[in-house]
GROMACS .gro file of C-alpha atoms in nm:
model
   63
    1MET     CA    1   7.542  -9.841   3.929
    2LYS     CA    2   7.517 -10.205   3.824
    3ILE     CA    3   7.212 -10.256   4.043
    4LYS     CA    4   7.031  -9.962   3.881
    5LEU     CA    5   7.111 -10.101   3.537
    6LEU     CA    6   6.990 -10.446   3.637
    7ILE     CA    7   6.665 -10.300   3.776
    8ALA     CA    8   6.613 -10.099   3.455
    9ILE     CA    9   6.664 -10.413   3.246
   10ILE     CA   10   6.418 -10.613   3.457
   11ILE     CA   11   6.156 -10.339   3.433
   12THR     CA   12   6.206 -10.323   3.056
   13LEU     CA   13   6.159 -10.699   3.031
   14PHE     CA   14   5.831 -10.684   3.225
   15ILE     CA   15   5.702 -10.399   3.011
   16SER     CA   16   5.792 -10.577   2.687
   17CYS     CA   17   5.604 -10.890   2.795
   18GLU     CA   18   5.261 -10.726   2.772
   19LYS     CA   19   4.998 -10.863   2.535
   20THR     CA   20   5.029 -10.560   2.310
   21SER     CA   21   5.397 -10.626   2.248
   22SER     CA   22   5.352 -10.942   2.042
   23PRO     CA   23   5.152 -11.012   1.726
   24ASP     CA   24   4.970 -11.299   1.899
   25GLY     CA   25   4.882 -11.080   2.195
   26ARG     CA   26   4.750 -10.805   1.969
   27ALA     CA   27   4.548 -11.061   1.773
   28GLN     CA   28   4.396 -11.195   2.096
   29LEU     CA   29   4.302 -10.845   2.208
   30ARG     CA   30   4.149 -10.770   1.866
   31ASP     CA   31   3.956 -11.098   1.869
   32ALA     CA   32   3.824 -11.030   2.219
   33GLU     CA   33   3.709 -10.681   2.116
   34LEU     CA   34   3.540 -10.817   1.803
   35SER     CA   35   3.368 -11.085   2.008
   36GLN     CA   36   3.231 -10.823   2.247
   37ARG     CA   37   3.107 -10.611   1.955
   38ILE     CA   38   2.935 -10.912   1.799
   39ASN     CA   39   2.768 -10.995   2.132
   40ARG     CA   40   2.638 -10.639   2.163
   41LEU     CA   41   2.504 -10.649   1.807
   42GLU     CA   42   2.331 -10.981   1.875
   43LYS     CA   43   2.159 -10.835   2.181
   44LYS     CA   44   2.044 -10.533   1.979
   45GLN     CA   45   1.917 -10.764   1.706
   46ILE     CA   46   1.711 -10.961   1.960
   47ILE     CA   47   1.557 -10.639   2.091
   48ILE     CA   48   1.472 -10.526   1.737
   49LEU     CA   49   1.318 -10.861   1.648
   50ASP     CA   50   1.110 -10.859   1.965
   51SER     CA   51   0.988 -10.508   1.887
   52LEU     CA   52   0.895 -10.613   1.534
   53GLN     CA   53   0.695 -10.907   1.666
   54ILE     CA   54   0.506 -10.681   1.906
   55LEU     CA   55   0.431 -10.436   1.625
   56LYS     CA   56   0.316 -10.719   1.400
   57LYS     CA   57   0.078 -10.847   1.668
   58LYS     CA   58  -0.063 -10.497   1.720
   59ILE     CA   59  -0.118 -10.452   1.347
   60GLU     CA   60  -0.286 -10.792   1.321
   61SER     CA   61  -0.514 -10.710   1.610
   62LEU     CA   62  -0.625 -10.388   1.435
   63ASN     CA   63  -0.723 -10.579   1.120
   0.00000   0.00000   0.00000
């Protein structure tokens, strides 16, 4: 009986030590997600700017 209780306590301790269980861990996860979103937006912005430059060159060549 004592061994089962000790095992349950140890498992509970491991589960409570996850990143999502502390404010700092949640902040780190949020910051990592925001960083990934910013990186994706920067890549999309580069693609848009490149497309605009191509369109500008095509328009200039027509004039």
